[in-house]
XYZ file of C-alpha atoms in Angstrom:
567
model
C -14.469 6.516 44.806
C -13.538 4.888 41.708
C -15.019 1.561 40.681
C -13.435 -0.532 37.761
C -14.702 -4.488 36.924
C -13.004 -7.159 34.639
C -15.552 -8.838 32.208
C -12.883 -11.989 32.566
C -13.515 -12.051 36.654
C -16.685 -10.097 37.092
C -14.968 -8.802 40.544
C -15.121 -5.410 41.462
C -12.109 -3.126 42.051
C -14.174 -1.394 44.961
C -15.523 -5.085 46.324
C -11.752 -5.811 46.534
C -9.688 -3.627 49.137
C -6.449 -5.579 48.542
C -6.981 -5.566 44.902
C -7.483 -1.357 45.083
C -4.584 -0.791 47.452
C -2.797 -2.801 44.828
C -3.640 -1.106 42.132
C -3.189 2.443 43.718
C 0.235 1.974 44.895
C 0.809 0.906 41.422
C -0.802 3.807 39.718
C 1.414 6.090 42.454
C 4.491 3.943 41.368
C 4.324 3.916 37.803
C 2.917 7.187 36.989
C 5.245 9.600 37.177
C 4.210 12.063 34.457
C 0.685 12.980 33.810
C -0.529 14.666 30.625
C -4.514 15.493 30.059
C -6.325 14.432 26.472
C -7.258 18.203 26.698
C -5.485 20.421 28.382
C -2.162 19.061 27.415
C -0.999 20.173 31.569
C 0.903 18.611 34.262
C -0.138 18.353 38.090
C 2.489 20.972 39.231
C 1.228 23.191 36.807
C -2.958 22.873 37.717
C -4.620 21.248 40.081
C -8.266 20.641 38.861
C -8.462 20.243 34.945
C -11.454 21.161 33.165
C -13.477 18.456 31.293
C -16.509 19.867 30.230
C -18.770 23.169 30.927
C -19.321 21.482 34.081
C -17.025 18.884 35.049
C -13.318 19.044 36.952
C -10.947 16.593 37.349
C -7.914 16.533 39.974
C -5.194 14.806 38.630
C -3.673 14.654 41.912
C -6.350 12.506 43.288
C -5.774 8.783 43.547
C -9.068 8.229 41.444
C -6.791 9.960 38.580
C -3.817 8.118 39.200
C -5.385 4.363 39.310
C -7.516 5.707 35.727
C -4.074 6.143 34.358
C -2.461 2.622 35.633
C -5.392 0.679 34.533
C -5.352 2.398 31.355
C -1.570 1.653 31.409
C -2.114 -2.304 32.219
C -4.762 -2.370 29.453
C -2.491 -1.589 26.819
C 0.624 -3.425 27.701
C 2.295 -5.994 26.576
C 3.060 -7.678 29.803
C -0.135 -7.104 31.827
C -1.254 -10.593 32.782
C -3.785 -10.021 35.963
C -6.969 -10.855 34.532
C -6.051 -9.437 31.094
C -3.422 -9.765 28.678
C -3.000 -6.690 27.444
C -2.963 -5.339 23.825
C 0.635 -5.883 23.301
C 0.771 -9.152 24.615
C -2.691 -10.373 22.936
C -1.044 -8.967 19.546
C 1.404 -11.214 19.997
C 0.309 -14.925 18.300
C 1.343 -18.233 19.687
C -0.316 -21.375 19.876
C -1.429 -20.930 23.736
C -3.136 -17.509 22.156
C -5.736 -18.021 18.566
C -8.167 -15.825 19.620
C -5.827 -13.193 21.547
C -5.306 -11.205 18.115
C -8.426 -10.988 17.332
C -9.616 -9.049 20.364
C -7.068 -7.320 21.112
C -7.281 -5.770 17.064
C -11.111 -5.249 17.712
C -10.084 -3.597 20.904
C -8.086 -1.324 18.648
C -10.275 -0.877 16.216
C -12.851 0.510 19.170
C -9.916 2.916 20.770
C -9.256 4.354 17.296
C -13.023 4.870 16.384
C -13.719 6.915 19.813
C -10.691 9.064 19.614
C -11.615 10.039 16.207
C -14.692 11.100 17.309
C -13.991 12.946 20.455
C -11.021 14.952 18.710
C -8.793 13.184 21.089
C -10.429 13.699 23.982
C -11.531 10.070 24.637
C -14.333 11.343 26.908
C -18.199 12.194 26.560
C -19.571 15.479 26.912
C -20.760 13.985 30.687
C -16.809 13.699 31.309
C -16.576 9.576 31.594
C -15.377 8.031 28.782
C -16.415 4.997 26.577
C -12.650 3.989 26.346
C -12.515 1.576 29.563
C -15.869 -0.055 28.870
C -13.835 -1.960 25.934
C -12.071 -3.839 28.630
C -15.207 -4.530 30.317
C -14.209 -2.052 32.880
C -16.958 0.688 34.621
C -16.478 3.786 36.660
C -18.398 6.410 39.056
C -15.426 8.256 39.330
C -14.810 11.188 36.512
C -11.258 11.591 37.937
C -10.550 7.621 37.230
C -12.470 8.408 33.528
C -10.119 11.016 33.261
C -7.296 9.657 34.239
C -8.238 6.485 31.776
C -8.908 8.980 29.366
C -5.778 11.146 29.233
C -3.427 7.983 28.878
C -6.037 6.512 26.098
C -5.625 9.277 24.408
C -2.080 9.480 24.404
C -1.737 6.062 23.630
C -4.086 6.279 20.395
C -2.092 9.300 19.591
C 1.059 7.332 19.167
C -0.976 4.310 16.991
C -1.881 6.819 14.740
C 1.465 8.459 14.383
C 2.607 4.925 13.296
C -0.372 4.579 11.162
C 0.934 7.499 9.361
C 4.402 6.897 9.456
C 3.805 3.731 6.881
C 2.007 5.722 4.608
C 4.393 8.294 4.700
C 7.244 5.713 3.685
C 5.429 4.885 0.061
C 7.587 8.162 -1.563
C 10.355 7.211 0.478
C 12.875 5.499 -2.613
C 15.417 4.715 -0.428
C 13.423 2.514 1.907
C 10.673 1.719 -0.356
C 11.735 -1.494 -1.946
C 12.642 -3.143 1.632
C 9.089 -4.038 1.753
C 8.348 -6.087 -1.262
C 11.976 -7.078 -0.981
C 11.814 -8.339 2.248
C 10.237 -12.024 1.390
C 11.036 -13.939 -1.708
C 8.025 -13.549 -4.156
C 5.607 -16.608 -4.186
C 3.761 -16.712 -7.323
C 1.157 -19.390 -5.069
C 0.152 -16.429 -3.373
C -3.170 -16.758 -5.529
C -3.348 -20.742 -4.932
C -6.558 -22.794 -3.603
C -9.473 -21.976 -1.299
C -7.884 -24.390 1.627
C -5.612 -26.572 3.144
C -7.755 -29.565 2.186
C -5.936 -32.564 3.990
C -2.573 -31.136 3.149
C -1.856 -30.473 6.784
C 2.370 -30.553 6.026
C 1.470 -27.161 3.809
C -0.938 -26.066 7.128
C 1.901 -26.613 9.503
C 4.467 -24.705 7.073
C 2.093 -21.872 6.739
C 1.895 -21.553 10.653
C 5.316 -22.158 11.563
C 6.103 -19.195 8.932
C 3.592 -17.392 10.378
C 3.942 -17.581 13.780
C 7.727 -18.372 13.865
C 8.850 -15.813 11.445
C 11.924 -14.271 11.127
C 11.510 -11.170 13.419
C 10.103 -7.503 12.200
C 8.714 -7.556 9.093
C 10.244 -4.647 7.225
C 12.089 -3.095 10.433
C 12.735 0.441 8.380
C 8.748 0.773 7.029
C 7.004 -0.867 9.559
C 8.465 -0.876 12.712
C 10.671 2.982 11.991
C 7.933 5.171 14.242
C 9.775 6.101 17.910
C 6.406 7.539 19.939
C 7.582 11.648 21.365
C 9.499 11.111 24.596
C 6.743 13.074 26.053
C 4.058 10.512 25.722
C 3.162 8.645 28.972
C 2.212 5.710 27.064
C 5.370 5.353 25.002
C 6.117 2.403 26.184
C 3.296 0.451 25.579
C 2.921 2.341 22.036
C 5.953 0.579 21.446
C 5.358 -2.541 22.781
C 1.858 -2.560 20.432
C 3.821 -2.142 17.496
C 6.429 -4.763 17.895
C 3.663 -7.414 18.603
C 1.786 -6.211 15.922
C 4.187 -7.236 13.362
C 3.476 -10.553 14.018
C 0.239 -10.050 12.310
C 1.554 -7.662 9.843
C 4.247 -10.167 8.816
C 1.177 -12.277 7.675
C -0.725 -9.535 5.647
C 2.273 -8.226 3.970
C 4.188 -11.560 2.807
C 0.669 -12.671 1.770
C -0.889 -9.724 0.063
C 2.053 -8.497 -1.397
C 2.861 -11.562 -3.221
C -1.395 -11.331 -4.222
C -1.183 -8.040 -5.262
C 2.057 -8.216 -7.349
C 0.732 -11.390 -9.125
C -2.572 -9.868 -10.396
C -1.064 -6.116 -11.079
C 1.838 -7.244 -13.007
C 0.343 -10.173 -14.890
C -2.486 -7.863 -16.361
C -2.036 -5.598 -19.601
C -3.024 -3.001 -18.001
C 0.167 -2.614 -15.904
C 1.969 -0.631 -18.674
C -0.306 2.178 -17.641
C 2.080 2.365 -14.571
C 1.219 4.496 -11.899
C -1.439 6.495 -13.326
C -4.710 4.569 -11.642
C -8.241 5.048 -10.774
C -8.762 5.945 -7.066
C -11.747 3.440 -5.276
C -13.158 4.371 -2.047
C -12.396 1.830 0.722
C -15.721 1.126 2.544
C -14.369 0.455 5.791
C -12.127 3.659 6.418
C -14.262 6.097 3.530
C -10.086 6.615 2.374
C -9.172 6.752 -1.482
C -6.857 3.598 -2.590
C -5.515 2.903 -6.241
C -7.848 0.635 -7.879
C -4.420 -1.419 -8.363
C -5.126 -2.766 -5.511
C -7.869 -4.222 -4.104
C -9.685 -1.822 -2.241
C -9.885 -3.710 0.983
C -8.184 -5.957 3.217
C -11.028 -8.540 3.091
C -10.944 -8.508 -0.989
C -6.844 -8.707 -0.625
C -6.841 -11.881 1.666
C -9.760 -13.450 -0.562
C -7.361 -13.310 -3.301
C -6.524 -17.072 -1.926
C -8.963 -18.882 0.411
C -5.899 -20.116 3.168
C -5.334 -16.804 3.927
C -8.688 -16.096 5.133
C -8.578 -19.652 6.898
C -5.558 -18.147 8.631
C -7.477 -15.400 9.592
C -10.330 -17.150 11.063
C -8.107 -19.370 12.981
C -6.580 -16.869 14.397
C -9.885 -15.038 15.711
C -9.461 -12.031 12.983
C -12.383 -13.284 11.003
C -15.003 -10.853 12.922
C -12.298 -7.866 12.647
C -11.399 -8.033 9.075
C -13.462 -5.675 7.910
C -12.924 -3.276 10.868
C -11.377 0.335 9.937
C -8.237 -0.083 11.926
C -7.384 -2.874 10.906
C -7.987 -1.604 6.691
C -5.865 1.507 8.167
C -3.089 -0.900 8.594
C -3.675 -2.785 5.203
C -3.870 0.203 3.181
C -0.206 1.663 4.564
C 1.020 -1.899 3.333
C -0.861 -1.711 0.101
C 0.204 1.496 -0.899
C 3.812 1.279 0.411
C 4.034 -1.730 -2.012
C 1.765 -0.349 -4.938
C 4.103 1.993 -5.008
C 7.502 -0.329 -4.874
C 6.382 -2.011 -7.297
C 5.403 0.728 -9.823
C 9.197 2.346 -9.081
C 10.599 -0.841 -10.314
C 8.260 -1.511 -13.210
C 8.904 2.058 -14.587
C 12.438 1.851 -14.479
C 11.775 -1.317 -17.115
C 9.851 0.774 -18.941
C 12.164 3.237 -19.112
C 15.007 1.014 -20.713
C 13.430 -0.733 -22.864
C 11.229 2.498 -24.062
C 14.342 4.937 -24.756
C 16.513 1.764 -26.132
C 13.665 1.906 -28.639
C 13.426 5.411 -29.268
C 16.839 5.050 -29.876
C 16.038 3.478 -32.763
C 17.846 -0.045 -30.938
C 15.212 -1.890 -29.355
C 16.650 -4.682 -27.406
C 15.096 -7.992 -26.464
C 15.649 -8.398 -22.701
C 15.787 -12.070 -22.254
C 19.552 -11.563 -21.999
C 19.445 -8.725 -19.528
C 17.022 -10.198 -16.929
C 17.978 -13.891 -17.486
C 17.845 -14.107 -13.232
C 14.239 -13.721 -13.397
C 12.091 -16.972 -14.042
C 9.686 -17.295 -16.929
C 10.486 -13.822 -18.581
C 8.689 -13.685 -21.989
C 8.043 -10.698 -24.094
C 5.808 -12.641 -26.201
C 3.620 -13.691 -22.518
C 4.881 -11.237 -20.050
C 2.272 -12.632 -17.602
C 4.187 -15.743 -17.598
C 6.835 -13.725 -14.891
C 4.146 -13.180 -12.594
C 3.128 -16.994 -12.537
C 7.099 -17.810 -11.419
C 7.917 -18.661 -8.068
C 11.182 -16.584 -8.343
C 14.879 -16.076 -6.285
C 15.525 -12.805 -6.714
C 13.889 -9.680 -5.162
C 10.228 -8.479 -6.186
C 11.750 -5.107 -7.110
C 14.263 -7.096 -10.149
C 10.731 -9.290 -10.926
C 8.735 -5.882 -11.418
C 11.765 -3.966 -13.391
C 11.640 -7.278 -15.702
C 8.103 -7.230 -16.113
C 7.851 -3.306 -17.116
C 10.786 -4.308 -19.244
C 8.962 -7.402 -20.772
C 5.645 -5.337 -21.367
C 7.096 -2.534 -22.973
C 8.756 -4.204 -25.466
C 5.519 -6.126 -26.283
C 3.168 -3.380 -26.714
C 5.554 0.450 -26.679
C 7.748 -0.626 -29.450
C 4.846 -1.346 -31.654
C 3.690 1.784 -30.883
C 6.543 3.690 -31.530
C 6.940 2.166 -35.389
C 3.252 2.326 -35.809
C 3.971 6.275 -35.419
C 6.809 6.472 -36.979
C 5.519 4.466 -40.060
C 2.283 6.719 -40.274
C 4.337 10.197 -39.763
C 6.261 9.359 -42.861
C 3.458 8.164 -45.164
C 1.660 11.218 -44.057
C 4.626 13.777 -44.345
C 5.165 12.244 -47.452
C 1.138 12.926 -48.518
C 1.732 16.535 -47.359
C -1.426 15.496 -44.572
C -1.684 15.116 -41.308
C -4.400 12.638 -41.463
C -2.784 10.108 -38.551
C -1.362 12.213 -36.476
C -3.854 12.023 -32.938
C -4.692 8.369 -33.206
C -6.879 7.813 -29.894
C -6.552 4.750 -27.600
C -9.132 2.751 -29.566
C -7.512 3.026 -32.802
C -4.141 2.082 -31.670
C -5.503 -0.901 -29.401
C -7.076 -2.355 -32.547
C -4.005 -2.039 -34.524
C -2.140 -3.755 -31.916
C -5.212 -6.494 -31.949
C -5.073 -6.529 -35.902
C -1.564 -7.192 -35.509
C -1.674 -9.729 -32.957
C 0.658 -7.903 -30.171
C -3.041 -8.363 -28.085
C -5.651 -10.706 -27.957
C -9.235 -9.831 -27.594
C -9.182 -10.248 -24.649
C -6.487 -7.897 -23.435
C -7.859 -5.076 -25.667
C -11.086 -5.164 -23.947
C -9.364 -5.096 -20.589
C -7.391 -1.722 -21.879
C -10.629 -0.171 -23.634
C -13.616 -1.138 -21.111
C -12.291 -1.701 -18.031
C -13.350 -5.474 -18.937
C -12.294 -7.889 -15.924
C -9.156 -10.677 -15.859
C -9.834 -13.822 -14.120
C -6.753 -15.571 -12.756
C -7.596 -19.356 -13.190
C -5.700 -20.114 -9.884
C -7.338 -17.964 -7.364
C -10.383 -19.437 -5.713
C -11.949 -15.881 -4.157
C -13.913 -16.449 -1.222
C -16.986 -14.516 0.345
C -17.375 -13.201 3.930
C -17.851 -16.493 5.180
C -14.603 -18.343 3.937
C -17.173 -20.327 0.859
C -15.869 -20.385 -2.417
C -17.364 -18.388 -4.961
C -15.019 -19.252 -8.304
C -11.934 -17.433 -10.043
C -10.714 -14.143 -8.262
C -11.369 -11.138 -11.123
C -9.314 -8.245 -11.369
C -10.955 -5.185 -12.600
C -8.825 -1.986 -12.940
C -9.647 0.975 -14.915
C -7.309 1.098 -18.404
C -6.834 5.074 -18.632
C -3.419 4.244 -17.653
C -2.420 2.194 -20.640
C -4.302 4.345 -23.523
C -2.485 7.156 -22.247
C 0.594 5.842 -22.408
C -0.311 4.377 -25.697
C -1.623 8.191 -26.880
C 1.423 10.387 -25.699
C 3.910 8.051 -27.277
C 2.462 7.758 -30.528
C 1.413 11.087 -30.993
C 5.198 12.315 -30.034
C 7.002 9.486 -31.886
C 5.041 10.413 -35.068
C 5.757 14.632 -34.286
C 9.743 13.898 -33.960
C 9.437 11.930 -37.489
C 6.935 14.019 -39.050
C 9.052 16.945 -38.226
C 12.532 15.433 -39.538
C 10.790 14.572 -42.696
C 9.573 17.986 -42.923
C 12.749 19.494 -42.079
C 15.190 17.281 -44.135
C 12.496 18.534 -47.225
C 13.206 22.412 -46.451
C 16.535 21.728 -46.748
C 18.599 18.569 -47.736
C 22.010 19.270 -46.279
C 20.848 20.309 -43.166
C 23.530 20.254 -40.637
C 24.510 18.269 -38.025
C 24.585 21.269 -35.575
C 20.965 21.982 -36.889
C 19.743 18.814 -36.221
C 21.360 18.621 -32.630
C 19.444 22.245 -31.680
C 16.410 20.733 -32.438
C 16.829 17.152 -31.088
C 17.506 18.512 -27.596
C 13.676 19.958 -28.052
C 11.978 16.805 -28.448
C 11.809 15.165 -25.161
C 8.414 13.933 -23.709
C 7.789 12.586 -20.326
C 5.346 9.884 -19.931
C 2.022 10.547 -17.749
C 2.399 6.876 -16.507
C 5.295 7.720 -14.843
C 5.324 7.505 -10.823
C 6.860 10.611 -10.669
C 4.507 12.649 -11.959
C 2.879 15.290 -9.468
C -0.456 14.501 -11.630
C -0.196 10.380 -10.081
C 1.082 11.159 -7.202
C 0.806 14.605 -4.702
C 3.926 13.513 -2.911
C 5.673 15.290 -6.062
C 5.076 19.196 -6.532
C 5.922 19.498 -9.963
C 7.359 17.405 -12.991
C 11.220 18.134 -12.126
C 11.515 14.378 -11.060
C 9.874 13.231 -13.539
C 12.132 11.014 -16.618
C 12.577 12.448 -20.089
C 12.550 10.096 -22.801
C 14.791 11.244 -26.019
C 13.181 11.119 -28.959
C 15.980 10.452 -30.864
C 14.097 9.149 -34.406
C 14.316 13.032 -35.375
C 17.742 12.291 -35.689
C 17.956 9.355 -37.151
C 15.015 10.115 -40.067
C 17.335 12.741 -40.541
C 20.560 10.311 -41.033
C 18.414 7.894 -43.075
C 17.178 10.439 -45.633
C 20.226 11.850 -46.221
C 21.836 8.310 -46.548
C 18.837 7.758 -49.036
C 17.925 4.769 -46.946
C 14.137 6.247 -45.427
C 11.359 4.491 -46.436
């Protein structure tokens, strides 16, 4: 006979006869197909299912049937006899701070023990772990199998959703609809508290709580659990409610980690990153972001006041809930770096073109563009979309540092062509960044960040510790490999394409225009900062997607020394 007790009543299902006739009519009621964590089979099909070497379950037994419907009422969203339910504690309201915050850690526990019973959700005895989360206990292995197999199922559609986010960060045609969703708030980064501003308190709850709906329907809320799964319905019901706290990461965090990627110098090295560990799921995460959810909300000290309020303080750090934050952060990482490249790309091939063109014109829409300050568009509250604010910004930064570059190259390839040397022609990171330095396209500063990986403190974010206590200016460290490589391949192609039109107008003068043609379709380079590349990114198999920048100063050497205008 099964026994099951609520740690909210301390009453016993078997001390309760009404109670278990309740609950077993219910189980008999609502159950109507029954799937094993194992075995995968239905009751018409086999009787007794195997659990272990030496345990047997019936699934026909009532034991079974009432594991399943208290499993079921566990993980709904409209369970309300002694227990919320997941779905319904997901869901925040005023009536409900700390509901969020168990029901996550509850979660957190269901994901941990499927992982590590293959998706069995039962020990090698054949009861199961699972139920004791809801402060419920068992002598029954039919009811722990019956608990088990809709566990199980359940977890199995969590983690399909889990996935399905992730999955969406190569999806282009969705992509931006998450860092589009919100307008971009540059005081994403702003104070350690709400101080005795409680009119910005009561805004940041009402957005919170009263938000407008599904945060990024198409990424986050696109997973339909298989028809097949018994627990489809409350799989579903878990992820609508669960928006309500993902609405509050990703508006946040986004804005966060847009503000201190884009701002930095090193953001012209695009999508070609360092990968960090995160501690509290052991996955790999670009070290453009931070690496966990607890370093993302301590970008500004509200956000982990929100948290606290809200009972998530004690879960922050938990794997499930970094499972969630790193589908958000990489979804967005990789928005963002779309956008930013397609600047890039302009303003790079408009300079290769031999017509670089300021962009103040082009992105007047976007608030404090600057190619002098770039950063400055980061530090805008802005009205248009993050994806037009990162295009701008890759725009803005390429035209600060790539079109020095590109005549640093070009001036070098001539003076060397002319020497008959090649003395200049693999300039490495260092030398270039000190050039730029020398010229004063960089500061100190920002040359350090490119070369040693040196940190950038953002003045307005107050980082906090574990505990909510202030412990000064947020720092940004991210590895600069990105930028010197960017910096590398375009100068050492720049100054090939004008070393070789010198070399070619000197064979022969009146080289045609046909001749020149042939070989200007050859020099093409593609850019190993591009997010594209199968090198950044494994979603891409080779470098067929990848853009192709013109060098077109071949040609126009070419046209220059013939017009007896080259330097």
């Amino acid at each position: 006979m099964a026994t099951s007790q609520s740690s909210s009543s301390s009453t016993s299902i078997a001390d309760s006869e009404s109670l278990q006739l309740a609950d077993k009519a219910k189980a008999n009621n609502s159950v109507k197909k029954v799937t094993t964590a194992q075995a995968q089979t239905t009751v018409a099909s086999q009787r007794d299912v195997q659990l272990t070497a030496n345990v047997t379950a019936d699934p026909s037994s009532w034991q079974y049937k009432l594991g399943l419907s208290d499993a079921k009422n566990r993980m709904d969203g409209g369970y309300h006899f002694f227990y919320n339910g997941i779905g319904a504690d997901l869901n925040i309201n005023v009536t409900n701070l700390n509901g969020p915050g168990r029901a996550v850690k509850e979660l957190g526990q269901l994901y941990d023990y499927y992982v590590s019973t293959n998706g069995t959700m039962l020990d090698s005895n054949g009861f199961s772990q699972a139920y004791t989360y809801f402060g419920l206990s068992t002598s029954s292995t039919n009811y722990a199998a019956g608990f088990a197999a809709y566990a199980s199922d359940y977890m199995k559609g969590i983690i399909g959703w889990l996935d399905s986010i992730k999955a969406k960060a190569n999806d282009e045609t969705n992509v931006n609809s998450i860092i589009d969703y919100k307008p971009y708030d540059a005081g994403a980064l702003a104070g350690a508290s709400f101080g005795s501003d409680m009119s910005a308190f009561f805004k940041f709850v009402s957005n919170w709580i009263f938000g407008a709906g599904t945060y990024a329907p198409n990424v986050m809320n696109a997973y339909t659990p298989d028809s097949s799964n018994i627990a489809a319905a409350e799989i579903k019901s878990t992820i609508n409610n669960a928006n309500n706290i993902i609405g509050f990461i990703a508006t946040q965090v986004i804005n966060g980690i847009a503000h201190v990627a884009l701002a930095d110098i090193r953001s012209i090295g695009g999508a070609e990153v360092v990968m960090n560990t995160n501690p509290a799921t052991n996955n790999l995460i670009a070290d453009y972001v931070p690496d966990t959810l607890q370093q993302a909300v301590a970008l500004n000290g509200s956000n982990f006041n929100m948290i606290k309020l809200f009972g998530m303080s004690s879960v922050i750090n938990s794997k499930f809930v970094n499972l969630i934050y790193e589908g958000i952060a990489e979804v967005a990482r990789h928005a963002i770096q779309y956008n930013f490249f397609n600047g890039v790309k302009k303003a790079l091939q408009s300079a290769l073109d031999g017509k670089p063109t300021d962009g103040s014109a082009i992105y007047s829409d976007v608030a404090g563009y600057s190619e002098q300050n770039p950063g400055n568009i980061a530090d805008a509250d802005q009205s248009v979309n993050l994806s037009r604010v990162s295009e701008a910004d890759g725009y803005a930064w390429a035209n600060k540092l790539l079109v020095p570059v590109i005549k640093m190259a070009s001036a070098n390839a001539l003076k060397d062509a002319q020497d008959g040397t090649t003395a200049n022609a693999n300039q490495k990171a260092l030398t270039i960044v000190n050039e730029l330095f020398a010229d004063n396209d960089l500061n100190a500063g920002e040359a350090l960040q490119i070369l040693s990986a040196a940190p950038h403190a953002f003045d307005q974010a107050n980082q906090v510790d574990e505990t909510g206590k202030t412990i000064g200016s947020y720092q940004y460290v991210r590895n600069g490999k990105g930028a010197q490589a960017i910096f590398e391949s375009l100068y050492q192609h720049e100054y090939f394409a004008v070393y070789s039109a010198y070399a070619d107008y000197t064979a022969n003068p009146n080289i045609s225009k046909e001749q020149v043609a042939a070989k200007q379709s050859t020099l093409t380079f593609q850019s190993p900062t591009d997010p594209r590349s199968p090198l950044n990114d494994s979603f891409y198999k080779d470098n067929s997607q990848m853009f192709n920048f013109v060098l077109n100063d071949y040609t126009n050497t070419i046209n220059q020394l013939q017009a007896g205008s080259a330097d």
